[in-house]
Structures are given as C-alpha cells and as structure tokens.
Coordinates of C-alpha atoms and ligand atoms in Angstrom, one line a residue:
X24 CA 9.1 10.2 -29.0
X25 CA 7.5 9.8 -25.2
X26 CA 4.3 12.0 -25.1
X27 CA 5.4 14.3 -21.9
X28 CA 2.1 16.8 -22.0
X29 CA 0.8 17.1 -18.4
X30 CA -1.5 14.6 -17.0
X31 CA -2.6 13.4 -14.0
X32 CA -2.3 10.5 -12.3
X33 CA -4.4 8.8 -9.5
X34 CA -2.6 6.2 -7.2
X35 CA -4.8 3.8 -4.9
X36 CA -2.8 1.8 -2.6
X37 CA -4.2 -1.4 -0.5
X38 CA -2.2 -3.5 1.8
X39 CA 0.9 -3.4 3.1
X40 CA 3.7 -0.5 3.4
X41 CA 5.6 -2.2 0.7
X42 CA 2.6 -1.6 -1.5
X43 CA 3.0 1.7 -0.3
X44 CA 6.6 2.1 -1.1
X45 CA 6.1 1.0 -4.7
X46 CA 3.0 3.2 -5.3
X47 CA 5.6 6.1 -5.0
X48 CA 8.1 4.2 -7.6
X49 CA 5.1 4.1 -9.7
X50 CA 4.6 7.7 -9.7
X51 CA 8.2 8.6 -9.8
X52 CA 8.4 6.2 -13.2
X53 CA 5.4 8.3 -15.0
X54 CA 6.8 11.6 -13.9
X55 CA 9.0 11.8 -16.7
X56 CA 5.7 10.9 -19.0
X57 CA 4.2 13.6 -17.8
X58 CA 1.9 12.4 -15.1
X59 CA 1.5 14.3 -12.3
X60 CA -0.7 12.8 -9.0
X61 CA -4.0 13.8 -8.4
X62 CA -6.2 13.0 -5.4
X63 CA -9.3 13.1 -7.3
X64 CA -10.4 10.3 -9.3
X65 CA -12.8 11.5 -12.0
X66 CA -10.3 14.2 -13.2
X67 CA -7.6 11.4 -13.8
X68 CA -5.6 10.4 -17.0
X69 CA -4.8 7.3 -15.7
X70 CA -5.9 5.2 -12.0
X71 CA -3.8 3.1 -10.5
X72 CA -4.6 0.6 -8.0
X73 CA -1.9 -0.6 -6.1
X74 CA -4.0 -3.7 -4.5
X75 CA -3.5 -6.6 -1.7
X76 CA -4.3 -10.5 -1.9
X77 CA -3.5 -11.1 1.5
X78 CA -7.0 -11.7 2.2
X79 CA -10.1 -12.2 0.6
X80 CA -11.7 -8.9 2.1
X81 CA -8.9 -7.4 0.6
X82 CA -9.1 -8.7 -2.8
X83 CA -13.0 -8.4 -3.1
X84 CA -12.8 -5.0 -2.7
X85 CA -10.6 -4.1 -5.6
X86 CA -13.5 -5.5 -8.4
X87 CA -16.0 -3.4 -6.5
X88 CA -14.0 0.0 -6.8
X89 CA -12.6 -0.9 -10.4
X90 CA -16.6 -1.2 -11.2
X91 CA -16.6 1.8 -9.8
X92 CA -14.2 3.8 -11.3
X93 CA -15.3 1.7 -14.5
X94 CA -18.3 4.6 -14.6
X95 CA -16.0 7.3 -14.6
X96 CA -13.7 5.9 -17.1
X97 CA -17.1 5.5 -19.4
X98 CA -18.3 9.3 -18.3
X99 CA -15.1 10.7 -19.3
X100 CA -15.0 8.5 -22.7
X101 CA -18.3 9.9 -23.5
X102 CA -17.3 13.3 -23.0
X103 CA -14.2 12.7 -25.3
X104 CA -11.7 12.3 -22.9
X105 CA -9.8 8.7 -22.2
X106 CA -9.2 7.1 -18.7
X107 CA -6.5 4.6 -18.7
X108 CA -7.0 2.0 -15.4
X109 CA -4.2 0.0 -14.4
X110 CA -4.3 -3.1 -11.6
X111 CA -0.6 -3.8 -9.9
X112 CA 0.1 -5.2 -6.7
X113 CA -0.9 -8.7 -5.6
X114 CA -3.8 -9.4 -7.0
X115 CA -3.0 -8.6 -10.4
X116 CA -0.1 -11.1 -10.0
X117 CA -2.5 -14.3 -8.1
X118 CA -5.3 -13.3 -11.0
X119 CA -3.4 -12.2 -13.8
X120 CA -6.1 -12.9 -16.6
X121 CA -9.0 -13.3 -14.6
X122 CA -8.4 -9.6 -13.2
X123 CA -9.5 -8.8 -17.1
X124 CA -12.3 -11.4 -17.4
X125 CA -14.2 -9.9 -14.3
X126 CA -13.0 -6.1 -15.7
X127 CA -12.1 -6.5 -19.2
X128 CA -12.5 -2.8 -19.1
X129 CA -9.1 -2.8 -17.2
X130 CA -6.1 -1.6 -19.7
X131 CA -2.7 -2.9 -17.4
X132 CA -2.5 -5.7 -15.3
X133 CA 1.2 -6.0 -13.9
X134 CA 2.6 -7.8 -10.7
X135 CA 4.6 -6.2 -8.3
X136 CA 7.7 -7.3 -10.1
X137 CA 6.8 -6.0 -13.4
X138 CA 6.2 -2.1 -12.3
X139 CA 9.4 -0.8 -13.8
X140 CA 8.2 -1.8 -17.2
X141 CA 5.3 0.6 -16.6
X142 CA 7.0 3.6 -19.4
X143 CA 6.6 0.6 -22.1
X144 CA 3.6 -1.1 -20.8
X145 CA 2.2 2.6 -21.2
X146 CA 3.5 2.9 -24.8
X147 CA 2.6 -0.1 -25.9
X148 CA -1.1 0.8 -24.7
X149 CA -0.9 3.8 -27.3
X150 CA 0.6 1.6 -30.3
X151 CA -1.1 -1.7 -30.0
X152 CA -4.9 -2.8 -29.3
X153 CA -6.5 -5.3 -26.0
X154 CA -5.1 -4.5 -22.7
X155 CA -1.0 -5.2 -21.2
X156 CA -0.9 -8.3 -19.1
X157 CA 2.7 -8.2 -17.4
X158 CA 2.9 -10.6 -14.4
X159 CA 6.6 -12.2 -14.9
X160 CA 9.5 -12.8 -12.4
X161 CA 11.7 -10.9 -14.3
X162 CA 15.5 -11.9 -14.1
X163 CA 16.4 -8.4 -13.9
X164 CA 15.6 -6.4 -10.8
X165 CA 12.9 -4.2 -10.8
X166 CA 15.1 -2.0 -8.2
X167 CA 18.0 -1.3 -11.0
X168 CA 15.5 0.8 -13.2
X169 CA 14.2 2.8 -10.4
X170 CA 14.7 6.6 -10.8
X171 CA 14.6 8.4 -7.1
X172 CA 13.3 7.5 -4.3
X173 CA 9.4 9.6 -5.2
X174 CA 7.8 12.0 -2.2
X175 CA 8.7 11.4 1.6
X176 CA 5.5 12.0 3.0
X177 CA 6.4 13.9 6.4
X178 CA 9.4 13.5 7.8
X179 CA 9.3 9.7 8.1
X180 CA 10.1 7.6 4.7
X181 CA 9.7 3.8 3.8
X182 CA 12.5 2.2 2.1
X183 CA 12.4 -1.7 0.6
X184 CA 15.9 -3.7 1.7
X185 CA 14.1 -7.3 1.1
X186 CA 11.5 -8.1 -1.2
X187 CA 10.0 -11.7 -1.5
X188 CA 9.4 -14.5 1.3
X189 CA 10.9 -18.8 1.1
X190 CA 8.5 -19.1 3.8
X191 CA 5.3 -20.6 2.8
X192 CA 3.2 -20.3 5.9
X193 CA 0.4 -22.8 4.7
X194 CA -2.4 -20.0 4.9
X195 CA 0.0 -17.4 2.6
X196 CA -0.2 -16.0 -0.4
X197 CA 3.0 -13.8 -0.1
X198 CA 5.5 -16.4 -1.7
X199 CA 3.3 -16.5 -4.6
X200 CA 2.4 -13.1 -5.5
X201 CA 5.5 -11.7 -4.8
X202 CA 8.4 -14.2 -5.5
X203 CA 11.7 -15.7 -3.7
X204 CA 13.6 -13.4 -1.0
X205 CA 15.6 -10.8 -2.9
X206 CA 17.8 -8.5 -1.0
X207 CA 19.0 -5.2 -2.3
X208 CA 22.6 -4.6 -2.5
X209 CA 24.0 -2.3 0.5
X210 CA 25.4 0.2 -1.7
X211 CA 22.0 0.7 -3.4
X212 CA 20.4 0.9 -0.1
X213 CA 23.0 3.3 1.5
X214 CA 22.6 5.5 -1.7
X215 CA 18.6 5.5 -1.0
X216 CA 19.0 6.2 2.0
X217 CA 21.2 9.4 1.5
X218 CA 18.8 10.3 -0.9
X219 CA 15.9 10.0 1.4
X220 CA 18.0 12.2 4.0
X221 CA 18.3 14.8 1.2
X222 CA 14.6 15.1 0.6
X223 CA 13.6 15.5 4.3
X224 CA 13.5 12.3 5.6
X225 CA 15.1 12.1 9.2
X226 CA 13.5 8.5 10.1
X227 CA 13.8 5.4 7.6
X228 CA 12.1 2.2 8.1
X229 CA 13.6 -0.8 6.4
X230 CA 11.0 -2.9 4.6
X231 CA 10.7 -6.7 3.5
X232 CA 8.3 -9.2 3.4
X233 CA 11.0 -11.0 5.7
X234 CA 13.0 -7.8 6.3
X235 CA 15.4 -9.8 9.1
X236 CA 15.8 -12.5 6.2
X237 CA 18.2 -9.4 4.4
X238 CA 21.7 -10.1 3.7
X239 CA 23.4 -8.3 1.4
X240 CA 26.6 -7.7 0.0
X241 CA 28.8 -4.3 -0.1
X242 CA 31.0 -2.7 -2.2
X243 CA 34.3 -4.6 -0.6
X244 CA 32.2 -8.3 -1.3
X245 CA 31.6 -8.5 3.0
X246 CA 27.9 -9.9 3.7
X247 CA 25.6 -7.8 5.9
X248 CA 22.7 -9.2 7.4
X249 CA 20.0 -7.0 8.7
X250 CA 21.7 -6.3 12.0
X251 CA 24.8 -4.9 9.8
X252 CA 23.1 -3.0 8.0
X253 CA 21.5 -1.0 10.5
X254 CA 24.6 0.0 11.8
X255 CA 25.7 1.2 8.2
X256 CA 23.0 3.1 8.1
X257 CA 22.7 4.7 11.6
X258 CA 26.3 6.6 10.8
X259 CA 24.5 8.0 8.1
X260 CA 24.5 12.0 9.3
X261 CA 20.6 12.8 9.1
X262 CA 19.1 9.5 10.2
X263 CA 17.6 10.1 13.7
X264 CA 16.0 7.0 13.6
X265 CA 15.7 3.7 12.4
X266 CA 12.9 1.5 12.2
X267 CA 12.1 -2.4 10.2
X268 CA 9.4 -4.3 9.4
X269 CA 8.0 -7.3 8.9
X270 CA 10.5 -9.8 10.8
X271 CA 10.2 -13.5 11.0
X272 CA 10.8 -15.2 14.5
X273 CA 12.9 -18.2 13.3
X274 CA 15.3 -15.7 11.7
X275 CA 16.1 -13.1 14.1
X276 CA 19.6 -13.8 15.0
X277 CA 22.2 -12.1 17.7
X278 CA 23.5 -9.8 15.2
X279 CA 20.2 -8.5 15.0
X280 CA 19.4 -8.5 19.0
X281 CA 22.5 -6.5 19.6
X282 CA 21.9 -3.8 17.5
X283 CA 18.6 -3.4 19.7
X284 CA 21.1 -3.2 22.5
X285 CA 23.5 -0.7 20.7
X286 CA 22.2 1.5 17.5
X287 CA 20.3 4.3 19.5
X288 CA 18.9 5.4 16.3
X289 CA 17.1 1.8 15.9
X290 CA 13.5 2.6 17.8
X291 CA 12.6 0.6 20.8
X292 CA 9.7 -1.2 19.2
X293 CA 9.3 -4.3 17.0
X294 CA 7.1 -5.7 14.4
X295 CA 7.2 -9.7 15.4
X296 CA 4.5 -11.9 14.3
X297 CA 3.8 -14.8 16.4
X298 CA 0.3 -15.9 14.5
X299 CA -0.7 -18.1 17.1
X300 CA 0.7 -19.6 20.8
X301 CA -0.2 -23.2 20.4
X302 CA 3.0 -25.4 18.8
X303 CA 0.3 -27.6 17.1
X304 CA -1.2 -24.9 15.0
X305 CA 2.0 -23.2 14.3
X306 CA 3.2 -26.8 13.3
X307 CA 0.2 -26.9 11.3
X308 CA 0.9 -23.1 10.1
X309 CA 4.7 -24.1 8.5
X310 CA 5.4 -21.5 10.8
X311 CA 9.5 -22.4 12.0
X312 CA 8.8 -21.6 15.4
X313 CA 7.6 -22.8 18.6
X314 CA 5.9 -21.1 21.4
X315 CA 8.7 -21.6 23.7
X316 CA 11.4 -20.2 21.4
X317 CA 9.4 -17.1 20.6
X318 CA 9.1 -16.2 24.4
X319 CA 12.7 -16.9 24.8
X320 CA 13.0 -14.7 21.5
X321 CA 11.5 -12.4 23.1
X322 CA 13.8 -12.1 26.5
X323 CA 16.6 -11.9 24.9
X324 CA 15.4 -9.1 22.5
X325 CA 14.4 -7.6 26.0
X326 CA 17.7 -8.5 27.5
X327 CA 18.8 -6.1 24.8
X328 CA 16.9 -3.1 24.8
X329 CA 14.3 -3.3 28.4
X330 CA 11.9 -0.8 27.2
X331 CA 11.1 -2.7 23.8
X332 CA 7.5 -2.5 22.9
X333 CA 6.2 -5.5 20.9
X334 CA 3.4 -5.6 17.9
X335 CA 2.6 -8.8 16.5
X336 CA -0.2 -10.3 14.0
X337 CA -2.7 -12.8 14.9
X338 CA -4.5 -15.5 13.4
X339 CA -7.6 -17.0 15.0
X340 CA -9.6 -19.4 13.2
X341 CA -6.6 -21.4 11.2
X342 CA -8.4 -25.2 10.3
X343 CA -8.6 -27.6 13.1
X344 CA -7.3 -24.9 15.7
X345 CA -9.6 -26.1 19.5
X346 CA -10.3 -23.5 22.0
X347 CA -7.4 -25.3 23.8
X348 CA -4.8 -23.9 21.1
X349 CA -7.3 -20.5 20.9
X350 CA -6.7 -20.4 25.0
X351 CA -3.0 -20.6 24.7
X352 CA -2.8 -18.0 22.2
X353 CA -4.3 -15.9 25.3
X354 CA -2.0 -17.3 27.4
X355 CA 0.9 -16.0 25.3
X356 CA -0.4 -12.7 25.0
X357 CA -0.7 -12.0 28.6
X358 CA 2.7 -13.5 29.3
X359 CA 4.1 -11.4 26.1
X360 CA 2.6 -8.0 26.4
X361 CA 1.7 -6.0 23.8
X362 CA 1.9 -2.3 23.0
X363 CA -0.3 -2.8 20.2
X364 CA -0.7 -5.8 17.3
X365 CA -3.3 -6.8 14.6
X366 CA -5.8 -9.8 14.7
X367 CA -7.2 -11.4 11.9
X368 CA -9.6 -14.4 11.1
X369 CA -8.4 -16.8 9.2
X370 CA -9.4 -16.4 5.4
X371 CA -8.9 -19.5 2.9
X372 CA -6.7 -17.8 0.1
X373 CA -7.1 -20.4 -3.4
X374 CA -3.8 -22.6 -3.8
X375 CA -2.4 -22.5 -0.6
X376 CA -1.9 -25.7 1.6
X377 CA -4.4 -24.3 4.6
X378 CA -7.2 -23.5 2.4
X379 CA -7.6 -27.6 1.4
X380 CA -7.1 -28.7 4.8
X381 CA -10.2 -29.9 6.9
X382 CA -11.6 -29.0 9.8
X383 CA -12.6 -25.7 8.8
X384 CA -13.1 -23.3 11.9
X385 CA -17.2 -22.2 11.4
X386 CA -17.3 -18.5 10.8
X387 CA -19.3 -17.7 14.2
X388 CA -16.4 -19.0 16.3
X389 CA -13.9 -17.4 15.0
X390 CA -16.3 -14.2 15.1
X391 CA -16.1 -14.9 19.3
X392 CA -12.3 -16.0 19.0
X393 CA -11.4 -12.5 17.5
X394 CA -13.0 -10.1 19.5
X395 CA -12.2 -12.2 22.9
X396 CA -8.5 -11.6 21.3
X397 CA -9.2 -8.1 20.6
X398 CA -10.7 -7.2 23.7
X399 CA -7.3 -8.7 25.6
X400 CA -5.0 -6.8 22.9
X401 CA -6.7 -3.3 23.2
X402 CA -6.9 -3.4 26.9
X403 CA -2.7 -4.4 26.6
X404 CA -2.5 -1.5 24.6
X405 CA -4.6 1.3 26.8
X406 CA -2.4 0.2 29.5
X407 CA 0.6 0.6 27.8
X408 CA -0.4 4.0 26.7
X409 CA -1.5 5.1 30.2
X410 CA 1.4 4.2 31.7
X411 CA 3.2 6.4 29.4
X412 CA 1.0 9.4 30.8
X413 CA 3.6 11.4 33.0
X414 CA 6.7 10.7 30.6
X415 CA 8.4 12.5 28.4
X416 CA 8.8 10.7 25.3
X417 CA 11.1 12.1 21.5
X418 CA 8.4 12.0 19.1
X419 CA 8.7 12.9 15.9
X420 CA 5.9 15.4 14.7
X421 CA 5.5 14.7 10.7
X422 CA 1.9 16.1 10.5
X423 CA -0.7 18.9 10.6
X424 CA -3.3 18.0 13.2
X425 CA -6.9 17.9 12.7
X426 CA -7.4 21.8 14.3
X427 CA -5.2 25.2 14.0
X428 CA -2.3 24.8 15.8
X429 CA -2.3 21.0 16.6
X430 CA 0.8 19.2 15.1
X431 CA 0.7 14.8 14.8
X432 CA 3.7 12.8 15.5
X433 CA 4.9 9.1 16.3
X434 CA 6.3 8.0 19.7
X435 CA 9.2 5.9 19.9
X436 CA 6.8 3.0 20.5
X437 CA 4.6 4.1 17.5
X438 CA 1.9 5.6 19.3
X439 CA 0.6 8.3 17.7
X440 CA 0.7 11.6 19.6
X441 CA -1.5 15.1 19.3
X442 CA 0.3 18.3 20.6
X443 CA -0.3 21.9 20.2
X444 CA 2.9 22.9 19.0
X445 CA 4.2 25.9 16.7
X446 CA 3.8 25.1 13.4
X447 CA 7.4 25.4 12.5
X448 CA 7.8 22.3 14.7
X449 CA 7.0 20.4 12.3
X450 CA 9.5 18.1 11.2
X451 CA 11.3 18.0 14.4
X452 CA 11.8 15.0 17.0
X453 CA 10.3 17.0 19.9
X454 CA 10.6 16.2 23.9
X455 CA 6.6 15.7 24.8
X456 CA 5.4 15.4 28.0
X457 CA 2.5 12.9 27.9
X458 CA -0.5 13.7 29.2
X459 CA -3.1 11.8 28.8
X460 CA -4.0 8.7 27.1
X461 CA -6.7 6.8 24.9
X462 CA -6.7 3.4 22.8
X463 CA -5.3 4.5 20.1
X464 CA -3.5 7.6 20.6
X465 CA -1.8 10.1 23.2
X466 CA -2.0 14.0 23.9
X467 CA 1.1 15.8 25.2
X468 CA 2.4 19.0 26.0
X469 CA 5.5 20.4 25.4
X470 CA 8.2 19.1 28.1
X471 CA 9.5 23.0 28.6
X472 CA 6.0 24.3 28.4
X473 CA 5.0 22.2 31.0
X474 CA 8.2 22.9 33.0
X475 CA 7.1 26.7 33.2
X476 CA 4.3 26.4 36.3
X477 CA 6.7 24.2 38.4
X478 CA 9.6 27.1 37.0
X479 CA 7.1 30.2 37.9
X480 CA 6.3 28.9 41.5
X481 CA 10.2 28.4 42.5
X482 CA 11.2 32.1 41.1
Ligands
LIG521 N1 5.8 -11.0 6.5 C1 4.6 -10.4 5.9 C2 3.4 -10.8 6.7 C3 2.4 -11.3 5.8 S1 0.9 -10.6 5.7 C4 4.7 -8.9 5.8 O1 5.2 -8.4 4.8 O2 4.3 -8.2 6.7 C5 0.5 -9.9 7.2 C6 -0.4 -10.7 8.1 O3 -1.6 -11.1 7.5 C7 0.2 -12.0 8.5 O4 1.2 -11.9 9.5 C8 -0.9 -12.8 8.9 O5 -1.2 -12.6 10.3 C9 -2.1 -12.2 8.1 N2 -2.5 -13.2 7.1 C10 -1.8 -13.7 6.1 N3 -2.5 -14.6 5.4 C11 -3.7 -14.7 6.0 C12 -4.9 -15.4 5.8 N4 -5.0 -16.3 4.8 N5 -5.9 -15.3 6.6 C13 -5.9 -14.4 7.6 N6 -4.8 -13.7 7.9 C14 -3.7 -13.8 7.1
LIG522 FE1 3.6 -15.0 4.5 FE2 4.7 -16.5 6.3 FE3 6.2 -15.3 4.5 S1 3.1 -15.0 6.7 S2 5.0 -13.5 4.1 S3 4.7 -16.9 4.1 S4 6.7 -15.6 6.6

C-alpha cells in the first residue's frame, strides 16, 4: 500500500526553465505520496535537487549544497527523524555513479528522463537497502505518466513541446544528458495547454532544448512543426499570449517566421542564440550556421514582425577563438541589436569534442573578452529600455512587488516592469505607460492614470 501520511517536500532547481518545468512534474508525482512542498530545507522529508551540467560553475555547486544539506540530513537522523536526498537533472545523468562516490550520503540519483519512475524509485528506497541509481533513456516517454500539469506560478506557465537536442555543438553537454530530440504529440500539448488555461495560466511559453526542432503529429496523422503549432494553440480561448524558447538558427524555417508576422498572441521577442559572429569559430563550434545567414535570419524574422526584440547567448573564450573572431562577435552585436542576451566564458565540459581541442583561450582573456561583451550588451539593453520610456506597453502583471501596493509584470519584450497598481490587478495584461527606465527593469504608471492630468486640464 503507498504510505500517503503528509510530508514535505523540498525542490531545488538549477539551470534552465526546462529544469524548471520538471521540478513541478516532480512535485505533482509525490503529491499523491503524500508530499507536500516546503520552502524550508531543514524541516524536509525529502530534498530534491533539480541540478544543471551545462557548466562547470553549475555543476560544482550542487556537491557543495548536497554537503550542505548533508548536515541537516545527519541533524534530523540524530534527532530520530529521516531526510531522504535525491539528485535529478543533468548532472545526475553526466555522473550517474560518481554523484554517490562524492555524496554516498545521497539516496536517488535519476536523469531527467527517469523522473516519472520517482513513486517506485521512492518505494523501492523503503523496501530495499544502498541508494536508487536511475539514469536510463527509457523507451517509454516520461511525458505519458505525467499526472497534471503541477502549480502555475503567476499567471505565466512553462510548458515542454521538445525535449532532447541532435545538435552536438562541440562545447555541449545537452545531447548527452538529455537524449535525442523528442517531440510531444499535439494532442498532448493542446490538452496541457487547456489545462494550464484552467489553472490560471493566460500566457504559455513552449519549451525545448531545440523548441523550433518540434514537429509533431495530431490526431488526423497531419505533421505540425513549431510554426503550426502555435497557431493551434493561439485559438485556444484563454491564451493571451504565446511565447518559445530555446530556438536553433539553422532550423527556423518560414512556417515559423510567418507566424511572427500573423499569431498576435506569439510575443514580439525571441530567444536566438548566435554563440559567436566569426564563421571560423562557429565552424569550429558544430554550430550549422554562418554569420551571414544568421543576420539574414534575422531580417526576415524582422521582415515579419518590425518591433521584434532579440536575446541571444554568447560564448567568448571557445579554443583557438583570436581577438579577430572576438571583434567580429562585436561587430555582429552592434549590427544585430539586442534587447537583452547572456554571455558566458567558455567552460571545458569532460567528453565533449571542444574540451580536447588545443589552443585553450587563458582564463584572463576571456575575463577581458566577457566584460568588453557585457559592457556592449548592457548598454544595448539600457537603450532599448529607455527608448521604451514614453510608450505604453500590455504587460502582464503576475507578481506582488517588493512594497505595499507595487505589482511586477513582464513586457512584451520581457522586460520586467514595477507599477503601483490595485492589487486586484494582478493577473491582468494591463496597458502601462512607461516611465522611466534602468538596466534591468522599467517603472510605469497606469496608461488611464496618467491620462487624468492631460484629461483635468482640457475639462
Ligand atoms: N538550446 C539550449 C541551449 C543550451 S545551454 C537550451 O535549452 O537553451 C544554454 C547556453 O549555455 C548555450 O546557448 C551556450 O551559450 C551556453 N553553454 C553551453 N555549453 C557551454 C560551455 N561548455 N561553456 C560555456 N557556455 C556554454
Ligand atoms: Fe547544446 Fe547546441 Fe543543442 S548548444 S542544446 S548542442 S543546439
């Protein structure tokens, strides 16, 4: 019989917002066990950390918090009590064993492939001894044992359409740790979706390690690629807007580009990850495309829908890249524009192709290489938000600000905007009037409210 006497359940997440999607499958899988989430650690049943390979920051930090919750695990084992501490995500899938040779404390380790087996893994825990070690490629999908979609945090919910990447960029560990592309049937999307729109969500964004690398199939056998699919899911009654994330240059196709141009629900702004501006390093990179193609890429996407603002992610730092190819990942940043993107130096992950290559980049340049790129990206991204000062922009206000009376929200563009607002506001896609603008954020008032001097002086 399962054991369903309340417990509590803490969730660390690391990484990326598919890491954050599953963390709520997790909890919505132990519900029916009993296990309710807790934000505090100490006063936990079980501790879950949801955890990220992508780089070796990111990995390194997972052994130093499972050392530390380690202590509270033996505190509440002294006292009588029992801790059981569980490692998913991506590093439990690129370590597997090792995970419980550096922590042997640790009682699950399971890949993010594995997670629906959690009920059993949990079971098994109780009936045998030594710790679970589940880091397959199942055949079946993880996404046909999911029960319902878990909590949609504000108004705004994540859903996964893709899982997996075929790409091998030679400095990633993403095809490893989490497997070939997979798409999700529409059907099963559509019905998360509508499921998501019945719990409060009124914007979805589409996830996948290569989301634009989607095609699925409906009910009638017709194949959908990504661009299909948000149409599908933009007649859904509910959905004021659409968002997807992360795309991969080389696969964005017209399908795609013209529902920019006619889904209104799909948000002007885009995800697109360019890595570097020089052909030899994205050569180098296996990434499939060139500098030129990804500036034409991005015209036509423009073409589409003019007011598109674009993200990307950097690399600086990838082996043998010059200051020639670092000067024409400038170049291409001031002839892109960006509303806002993330930077990273390169980090040798072990067994991919990049990390054997020579020509290492010494850690000091790249130290110079990524704040000259910084400096350029946040300076792109203050103007962008300035210019928005004056406009009145739909953002969607899906939290409690930091004082009484303040609500948070997302522009169109991402930006995140601070309004004093009624609290029943919240939840709404409001009309803001910008009015003033910092690096990372924007303050508005609201459009009518700041209508009312101009409307006072004319009566
Ligand atoms: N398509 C993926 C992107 C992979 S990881 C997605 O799901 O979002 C996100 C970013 O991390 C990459 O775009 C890349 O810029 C960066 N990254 C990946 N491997 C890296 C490495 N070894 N060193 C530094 N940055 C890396
Ligand atoms: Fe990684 Fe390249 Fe795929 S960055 S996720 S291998 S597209």
């Amino acid at each position: 019989m399962t054991d369903t006497t309340p417990k509590k359940l803490h969730i660390k997440t690391y990484g990326c917002q598919m890491n954050v999607y599953d963390s709520d499958r997790m909890a919505g899988l132990l519900a029916p066990l009993g296990y309710a989430l807790t934000d505090v650690v100490d006063d936990a049943d079980m501790v879950l950390l949801n955890t990220c390979h992508i780089r070796e920051k990111a990995a390194e930090k997972v052994y130093s918090e499972l050392g530390r919750i380690n202590k509270m695990k033996q505190a509440r084992q002294a006292d009588g009590g029992a801790m059981i501490l569980g490692v998913a995500g991506c590093v439990a899938q690129a370590e597997g064993e090792e995970v419980l040779k550096r922590a042997p404390y640790v009682d699950m380790v399971f890949g993010p492939q594995t997670y629906h087996r959690l009920p059993e893994m949990v079971a098994r825990l109780h009936r045998e001894k030594g710790a679970q070690l589940d880091t397959d490629f199942p055949e079946e999908s993880k996404f046909d044992h999911l029960t319902a979609p878990g909590r949609v945090e504000g108004r705004a919910a994540f859903l996964t359409v893709q899982e997996g990447c075929d790409k091998f960029c030679t400095f990633c560990v993403v095809p490893y740790t989490r497997g070939a592309e997979f798409s999700r049937p529409v059907d099963q999307v559509l019905a998360e979706a509508r499921q998501l729109v019945a719990q409060g969500a009124v914007e979805i964004t589409l996830l996948g390690q290569n989301v634009n690398a989607y095609h699925g199939t409906d009910a009638d056998g017709a194949e959908l690629g990504l661009g299909g699919l948000i149409r599908r899911l933009a007649e859904i009654d509910g959905i004021a807007r659409l968002r997807y994330t992360t795309s991969y240059p080389a696969e964005v196709d017209d399908a795609l580009i013209a529902a920019h141009r006619d889904v209104p629900e799909l948000m002007p702004y885009l995800h697109l990850p360019v890595q570097s501006g020089s052909d030899r390093v994205l050569k180098a990179m296996n990434r499939r495309h060139g500098r030129d193609f990804y500036i034409d890429l991005v015209a036509r996407l423009r073409a589409a829908r003019p007011d598109l603002g674009l993200s990307s992610d950097f690399i600086v730092g990838f082996p043998g890249e010059t200051d020639a190819d670092f000067q024409d990942t400038l170049s291409l940043v001031r002839e892109v524009g960006y509303v806002q993107a993330y930077s990273f130096k390169y980090s040798p992950r072990p067994g991919t192709p990049a990390a054997a290559m020579e020509l290492q980049v010494p850690e000091d340049v790249k130290d110079a290489r990524l704040k000259e790129l910084q400096d350029l990206l946040n300076t792109q991204q203050l103007a962008f938000n300035q210019a928005c000062v004056g406009r009145t922009l739909p953002v969607l206000l899906d939290r409690p600000g930091r004082h009484a009376g303040q609500l948070l929200g997302r522009s169109p563009y991402m930006q995140a905007v601070h309004v004093d607002a009624p609290a029943d506001w919240l939840g709404r896609v409001a009309d803001l009037k910008i009015v003033s603008a910092g690096g990372n954020s924007l303050g508005a008032v609201l459009a009518d409210a700041s209508e009312q001097p101009a409307a006072r002086r004319s009566a």
